[in-house]
mmCIF file of C-alpha atoms in Angstrom:
data_model
loop_
_atom_site.group_PDB
_atom_site.id
_atom_site.type_symbol
_atom_site.label_atom_id
_atom_site.label_comp_id
_atom_site.label_asym_id
_atom_site.label_seq_id
_atom_site.Cartn_x
_atom_site.Cartn_y
_atom_site.Cartn_z
ATOM 1 C CA MET A 27 97.590 -0.371 -50.221
ATOM 2 C CA GLY A 28 97.272 3.457 -49.845
ATOM 3 C CA THR A 29 95.519 5.098 -46.812
ATOM 4 C CA GLN A 30 92.550 3.416 -45.708
ATOM 5 C CA VAL A 31 89.342 5.550 -46.493
ATOM 6 C CA GLY A 32 87.266 5.996 -43.301
ATOM 7 C CA THR A 33 90.272 6.002 -40.984
ATOM 8 C CA CYS A 34 93.000 7.956 -42.762
ATOM 9 C CA PHE A 35 95.298 5.073 -41.753
ATOM 10 C CA ASN A 36 98.358 4.029 -43.835
ATOM 11 C CA THR A 37 98.304 0.461 -43.995
ATOM 12 C CA THR A 38 101.522 0.170 -46.139
ATOM 13 C CA PHE A 39 104.002 1.644 -43.814
ATOM 14 C CA ASP A 40 102.046 1.289 -40.402
ATOM 15 C CA MET A 41 102.378 4.594 -39.631
ATOM 16 C CA LEU A 42 100.406 7.733 -39.148
ATOM 17 C CA THR A 43 99.639 10.330 -41.969
ATOM 18 C CA GLN A 44 99.181 14.007 -41.026
ATOM 19 C CA LEU A 45 95.618 13.493 -41.460
ATOM 20 C CA ASP A 46 95.601 11.016 -38.799
ATOM 21 C CA TYR A 47 96.917 13.660 -36.545
ATOM 22 C CA GLU A 48 94.544 16.285 -37.448
ATOM 23 C CA LEU A 49 91.693 13.647 -36.339
ATOM 24 C CA PHE A 50 93.349 12.366 -33.584
ATOM 25 C CA PRO A 51 95.468 15.306 -32.056
ATOM 26 C CA ASP A 52 97.673 15.015 -28.913
ATOM 27 C CA ASP A 53 95.840 18.414 -27.854
ATOM 28 C CA PRO A 54 92.276 17.388 -26.878
ATOM 29 C CA GLU A 55 90.062 20.445 -26.186
ATOM 30 C CA VAL A 56 87.463 19.910 -23.420
ATOM 31 C CA TYR A 57 85.430 22.947 -22.101
ATOM 32 C CA LYS A 58 85.275 23.613 -18.244
ATOM 33 C CA LEU A 59 82.123 24.990 -17.431
ATOM 34 C CA PRO A 60 82.032 27.293 -14.005
ATOM 35 C CA SER A 61 80.158 24.460 -12.306
ATOM 36 C CA GLY A 62 83.059 22.055 -12.983
ATOM 37 C CA GLU A 63 81.551 19.853 -15.709
ATOM 38 C CA LEU A 64 83.946 18.773 -18.483
ATOM 39 C CA VAL A 65 82.209 19.190 -22.062
ATOM 40 C CA ALA A 66 84.028 17.648 -25.013
ATOM 41 C CA LYS A 67 84.630 19.721 -28.138
ATOM 42 C CA ILE A 68 83.436 18.031 -30.950
ATOM 43 C CA PHE A 69 83.460 20.179 -34.381
ATOM 44 C CA LYS A 70 79.983 21.200 -36.039
ATOM 45 C CA ASN A 71 78.250 20.408 -32.369
ATOM 46 C CA ALA A 72 78.071 23.893 -31.107
ATOM 47 C CA SER A 73 81.566 24.417 -30.929
ATOM 48 C CA SER A 74 81.797 27.968 -32.507
ATOM 49 C CA SER A 75 79.075 28.856 -29.962
ATOM 50 C CA LEU A 76 80.950 27.500 -26.889
ATOM 51 C CA ASP A 77 84.225 29.119 -28.173
ATOM 52 C CA ARG A 78 82.307 32.417 -28.306
ATOM 53 C CA GLN A 79 81.087 31.632 -24.835
ATOM 54 C CA CYS A 80 84.633 31.927 -23.712
ATOM 55 C CA TYR A 81 84.507 28.638 -21.403
ATOM 56 C CA GLU A 82 88.160 27.737 -20.171
ATOM 57 C CA LEU A 83 89.755 24.591 -21.541
ATOM 58 C CA ALA A 84 90.555 21.853 -19.142
ATOM 59 C CA THR A 85 94.142 20.734 -18.618
ATOM 60 C CA ILE A 86 95.138 17.480 -19.487
ATOM 61 C CA GLU A 87 95.565 16.518 -15.819
ATOM 62 C CA GLU A 88 91.679 17.460 -15.301
ATOM 63 C CA ILE A 89 90.653 15.374 -18.209
ATOM 64 C CA SER A 90 92.637 12.484 -16.927
ATOM 65 C CA GLN A 91 90.763 12.800 -13.270
ATOM 66 C CA ALA A 92 87.413 13.445 -14.575
ATOM 67 C CA ARG A 93 84.977 10.692 -13.825
ATOM 68 C CA THR A 94 82.589 11.857 -16.686
ATOM 69 C CA ILE A 95 82.864 13.964 -19.672
ATOM 70 C CA VAL A 96 79.839 15.307 -21.607
ATOM 71 C CA ALA A 97 79.813 14.730 -25.163
ATOM 72 C CA TYR A 98 76.749 16.548 -27.006
ATOM 73 C CA TRP A 99 75.689 14.366 -30.033
ATOM 74 C CA ARG A 100 74.155 15.565 -33.233
ATOM 75 C CA GLU A 101 72.114 13.806 -35.459
ATOM 76 C CA PRO A 102 74.833 11.991 -37.665
ATOM 77 C CA ILE A 103 73.316 13.025 -41.226
ATOM 78 C CA SER A 104 72.369 16.548 -40.546
ATOM 79 C CA ARG A 105 76.116 17.052 -39.041
ATOM 80 C CA PHE A 106 77.699 15.206 -42.080
ATOM 81 C CA ILE A 107 75.790 17.927 -44.113
ATOM 82 C CA SER A 108 76.991 20.678 -42.090
ATOM 83 C CA GLY A 109 80.375 19.692 -41.897
ATOM 84 C CA VAL A 110 81.028 18.814 -45.540
ATOM 85 C CA SER A 111 79.294 22.317 -46.119
ATOM 86 C CA THR A 112 81.916 23.948 -44.071
ATOM 87 C CA PHE A 113 84.892 22.053 -45.323
ATOM 88 C CA VAL A 114 84.315 22.973 -49.021
ATOM 89 C CA GLN A 115 83.645 26.482 -48.236
ATOM 90 C CA GLN A 116 86.612 26.832 -46.125
ATOM 91 C CA SER A 117 89.080 24.650 -48.513
ATOM 92 C CA GLY A 118 87.783 24.965 -51.967
ATOM 93 C CA VAL A 119 87.683 21.142 -52.281
ATOM 94 C CA SER A 120 84.484 20.003 -54.393
ATOM 95 C CA VAL A 121 81.520 18.328 -52.700
ATOM 96 C CA ASP A 122 81.865 15.277 -54.827
ATOM 97 C CA THR A 123 85.636 14.988 -53.571
ATOM 98 C CA ALA A 124 84.722 15.560 -50.054
ATOM 99 C CA VAL A 125 82.323 12.679 -50.109
ATOM 100 C CA ARG A 126 84.438 10.361 -52.137
ATOM 101 C CA TYR A 127 87.375 10.454 -49.833
ATOM 102 C CA LEU A 128 85.949 10.166 -46.197
ATOM 103 C CA PHE A 129 87.300 11.841 -44.268
ATOM 104 C CA LEU A 130 89.231 14.643 -45.088
ATOM 105 C CA ASN A 131 88.849 17.106 -42.375
ATOM 106 C CA LYS A 132 87.480 16.939 -38.734
ATOM 107 C CA HIS A 133 84.455 18.856 -39.296
ATOM 108 C CA TYR A 134 82.609 15.991 -40.807
ATOM 109 C CA ALA A 135 84.545 13.340 -39.759
ATOM 110 C CA PRO A 136 82.576 10.983 -37.371
ATOM 111 C CA GLN A 137 81.870 12.664 -33.809
ATOM 112 C CA PHE A 138 83.135 9.114 -32.489
ATOM 113 C CA TYR A 139 86.780 10.026 -33.601
ATOM 114 C CA SER A 140 86.541 12.752 -31.015
ATOM 115 C CA ILE A 141 85.693 10.781 -28.198
ATOM 116 C CA VAL A 142 88.006 7.866 -29.100
ATOM 117 C CA ASN A 143 90.786 10.342 -29.271
ATOM 118 C CA LEU A 144 89.799 11.699 -25.786
ATOM 119 C CA THR A 145 89.940 8.244 -24.230
ATOM 120 C CA ARG A 146 93.555 8.470 -24.585
ATOM 121 C CA PHE A 147 93.840 10.900 -21.990
ATOM 122 C CA MET A 148 90.977 9.699 -19.648
ATOM 123 C CA GLY A 149 90.986 7.707 -16.427
ATOM 124 C CA LYS A 150 90.266 3.708 -17.490
ATOM 125 C CA HIS A 151 87.305 3.919 -15.240
ATOM 126 C CA ALA A 152 85.999 7.562 -16.465
ATOM 127 C CA CYS A 153 82.372 7.653 -18.706
ATOM 128 C CA PHE A 154 80.843 9.793 -21.368
ATOM 129 C CA SER A 155 77.566 11.147 -20.737
ATOM 130 C CA PHE A 156 75.965 11.684 -24.275
ATOM 131 C CA LYS A 157 73.186 14.346 -24.545
ATOM 132 C CA SER A 158 71.205 15.589 -27.447
ATOM 133 C CA LEU A 159 72.951 18.719 -29.449
ATOM 134 C CA GLU A 160 69.132 19.994 -28.751
ATOM 135 C CA SER A 161 69.975 20.528 -25.089
ATOM 136 C CA ILE A 162 73.131 22.436 -25.732
ATOM 137 C CA SER A 163 71.163 25.746 -25.210
ATOM 138 C CA SER A 164 71.665 25.162 -21.474
ATOM 139 C CA ILE A 165 75.307 26.158 -21.674
ATOM 140 C CA THR A 166 75.129 28.620 -24.226
ATOM 141 C CA GLU A 167 73.045 31.539 -25.401
ATOM 142 C CA PHE A 168 74.683 31.787 -28.892
ATOM 143 C CA HIS A 169 73.919 30.050 -32.071
ATOM 144 C CA GLU A 170 76.806 30.428 -34.517
ATOM 145 C CA VAL A 171 76.154 29.258 -38.007
ATOM 146 C CA PRO A 172 79.559 30.615 -39.680
ATOM 147 C CA TYR A 173 78.796 28.679 -42.986
ATOM 148 C CA SER A 174 75.517 28.132 -45.139
ATOM 149 C CA LYS A 175 74.824 24.580 -46.431
ATOM 150 C CA VAL A 176 75.248 23.086 -49.722
ATOM 151 C CA GLU A 177 73.691 20.149 -51.585
ATOM 152 C CA VAL A 178 75.793 16.929 -50.587
ATOM 153 C CA PRO A 179 74.814 13.738 -51.634
ATOM 154 C CA ILE A 180 74.420 10.886 -49.094
ATOM 155 C CA THR A 181 75.860 7.456 -50.124
ATOM 156 C CA ASN A 182 75.598 4.148 -48.958
ATOM 157 C CA LYS A 183 79.416 4.501 -47.990
ATOM 158 C CA VAL A 184 78.549 7.585 -45.808
ATOM 159 C CA HIS A 185 75.702 5.642 -43.993
ATOM 160 C CA PHE A 186 78.110 2.868 -43.547
ATOM 161 C CA TYR A 187 81.064 4.791 -42.054
ATOM 162 C CA LEU A 188 78.602 7.162 -39.752
ATOM 163 C CA THR A 189 77.323 3.620 -38.113
ATOM 164 C CA CYS A 190 79.374 4.417 -35.134
ATOM 165 C CA ASP A 191 77.468 7.755 -34.790
ATOM 166 C CA LYS A 192 74.389 6.451 -35.432
ATOM 167 C CA VAL A 193 74.818 3.800 -32.694
ATOM 168 C CA ILE A 194 75.315 6.386 -29.960
ATOM 169 C CA TRP A 195 72.367 8.497 -31.321
ATOM 170 C CA GLU A 196 69.973 5.719 -31.476
ATOM 171 C CA LYS A 197 71.166 3.849 -28.147
ATOM 172 C CA PHE A 198 73.009 6.218 -25.909
ATOM 173 C CA LEU A 199 71.539 9.712 -25.512
ATOM 174 C CA ASP A 200 70.834 10.551 -22.150
ATOM 175 C CA THR A 201 73.041 7.676 -20.951
ATOM 176 C CA THR A 202 76.419 7.953 -19.071
ATOM 177 C CA VAL A 203 78.675 4.682 -20.086
ATOM 178 C CA HIS A 204 81.948 3.652 -20.366
ATOM 179 C CA ILE A 205 83.411 3.654 -24.209
ATOM 180 C CA ASN A 206 83.843 -0.039 -23.748
ATOM 181 C CA GLU A 207 80.345 -0.661 -23.733
ATOM 182 C CA VAL A 208 79.930 1.344 -27.007
ATOM 183 C CA PHE A 209 82.646 -0.753 -28.283
ATOM 184 C CA ARG A 210 80.944 -3.963 -27.242
ATOM 185 C CA ILE A 211 77.793 -3.012 -29.124
ATOM 186 C CA PHE A 212 79.878 -2.511 -32.426
ATOM 187 C CA LYS A 213 81.694 -5.727 -32.152
ATOM 188 C CA TRP A 214 78.446 -7.745 -31.726
ATOM 189 C CA TYR A 215 75.540 -5.813 -33.449
ATOM 190 C CA HIS A 216 77.741 -4.086 -36.110
ATOM 191 C CA GLN A 217 80.409 -6.635 -37.144
ATOM 192 C CA GLU A 218 81.346 -5.791 -40.589
ATOM 193 C CA TYR A 219 81.819 -1.953 -39.568
ATOM 194 C CA TYR A 220 83.544 -3.159 -36.503
ATOM 195 C CA LYS A 221 86.405 -5.135 -38.626
ATOM 196 C CA GLU A 222 86.503 -2.555 -41.609
ATOM 197 C CA VAL A 223 86.592 0.725 -39.354
ATOM 198 C CA PHE A 224 87.014 0.281 -35.893
ATOM 199 C CA GLU A 225 90.029 -2.236 -35.788
ATOM 200 C CA HIS A 226 91.944 0.566 -37.637
ATOM 201 C CA SER A 227 91.115 3.117 -35.392
ATOM 202 C CA LYS A 228 92.378 1.062 -32.445
ATOM 203 C CA ARG A 229 95.697 0.657 -34.158
ATOM 204 C CA ILE A 230 95.351 4.701 -34.356
ATOM 205 C CA HIS A 231 94.580 4.876 -30.925
ATOM 206 C CA GLU A 232 97.481 2.344 -29.774
ATOM 207 C CA SER A 233 100.033 4.262 -32.251
ATOM 208 C CA ILE A 234 99.688 7.709 -31.431
#
């Protein structure tokens, strides 16, 4: 077997690929607002606008001590289209290739990957506070749109692999929850997705 589509996990050699290290980096970026609130940096979720805002980045120690980290969440299909558009214009890779081989870049990989990775650096009792991206205007005055949108096909496979993002969008906005509660929902109500995707992501989480 080769690299597992959807997780980029090499199931033959039980090791991480270079792409895994891009999607699950050892240097997570979390914005530290003047109020002290910590906000997860998630690509295609106004990250360019927040970068332009020049917020300080939290240290690993500050991340580990935080009781709550805010994650601004974008409607999954809209974000996927925007992310693929950015990726293909940056890289020259075709849209068909980007959609066929999920996920080749962090701009359109699930938002969920960012928070799974971030949990490696958080305290065991820390939670995420999920907010709609529409409310991000409260912390940035900018609205950066670096790349134009292109036409992107939304296949059944895309819908399947974005289950994680859709669950949070539909069930957890405006709530503060521990990541284990999100995992519980996946395991009990989205069993096929949990087995196909999350078990591989969990192995990545434990291997980095």
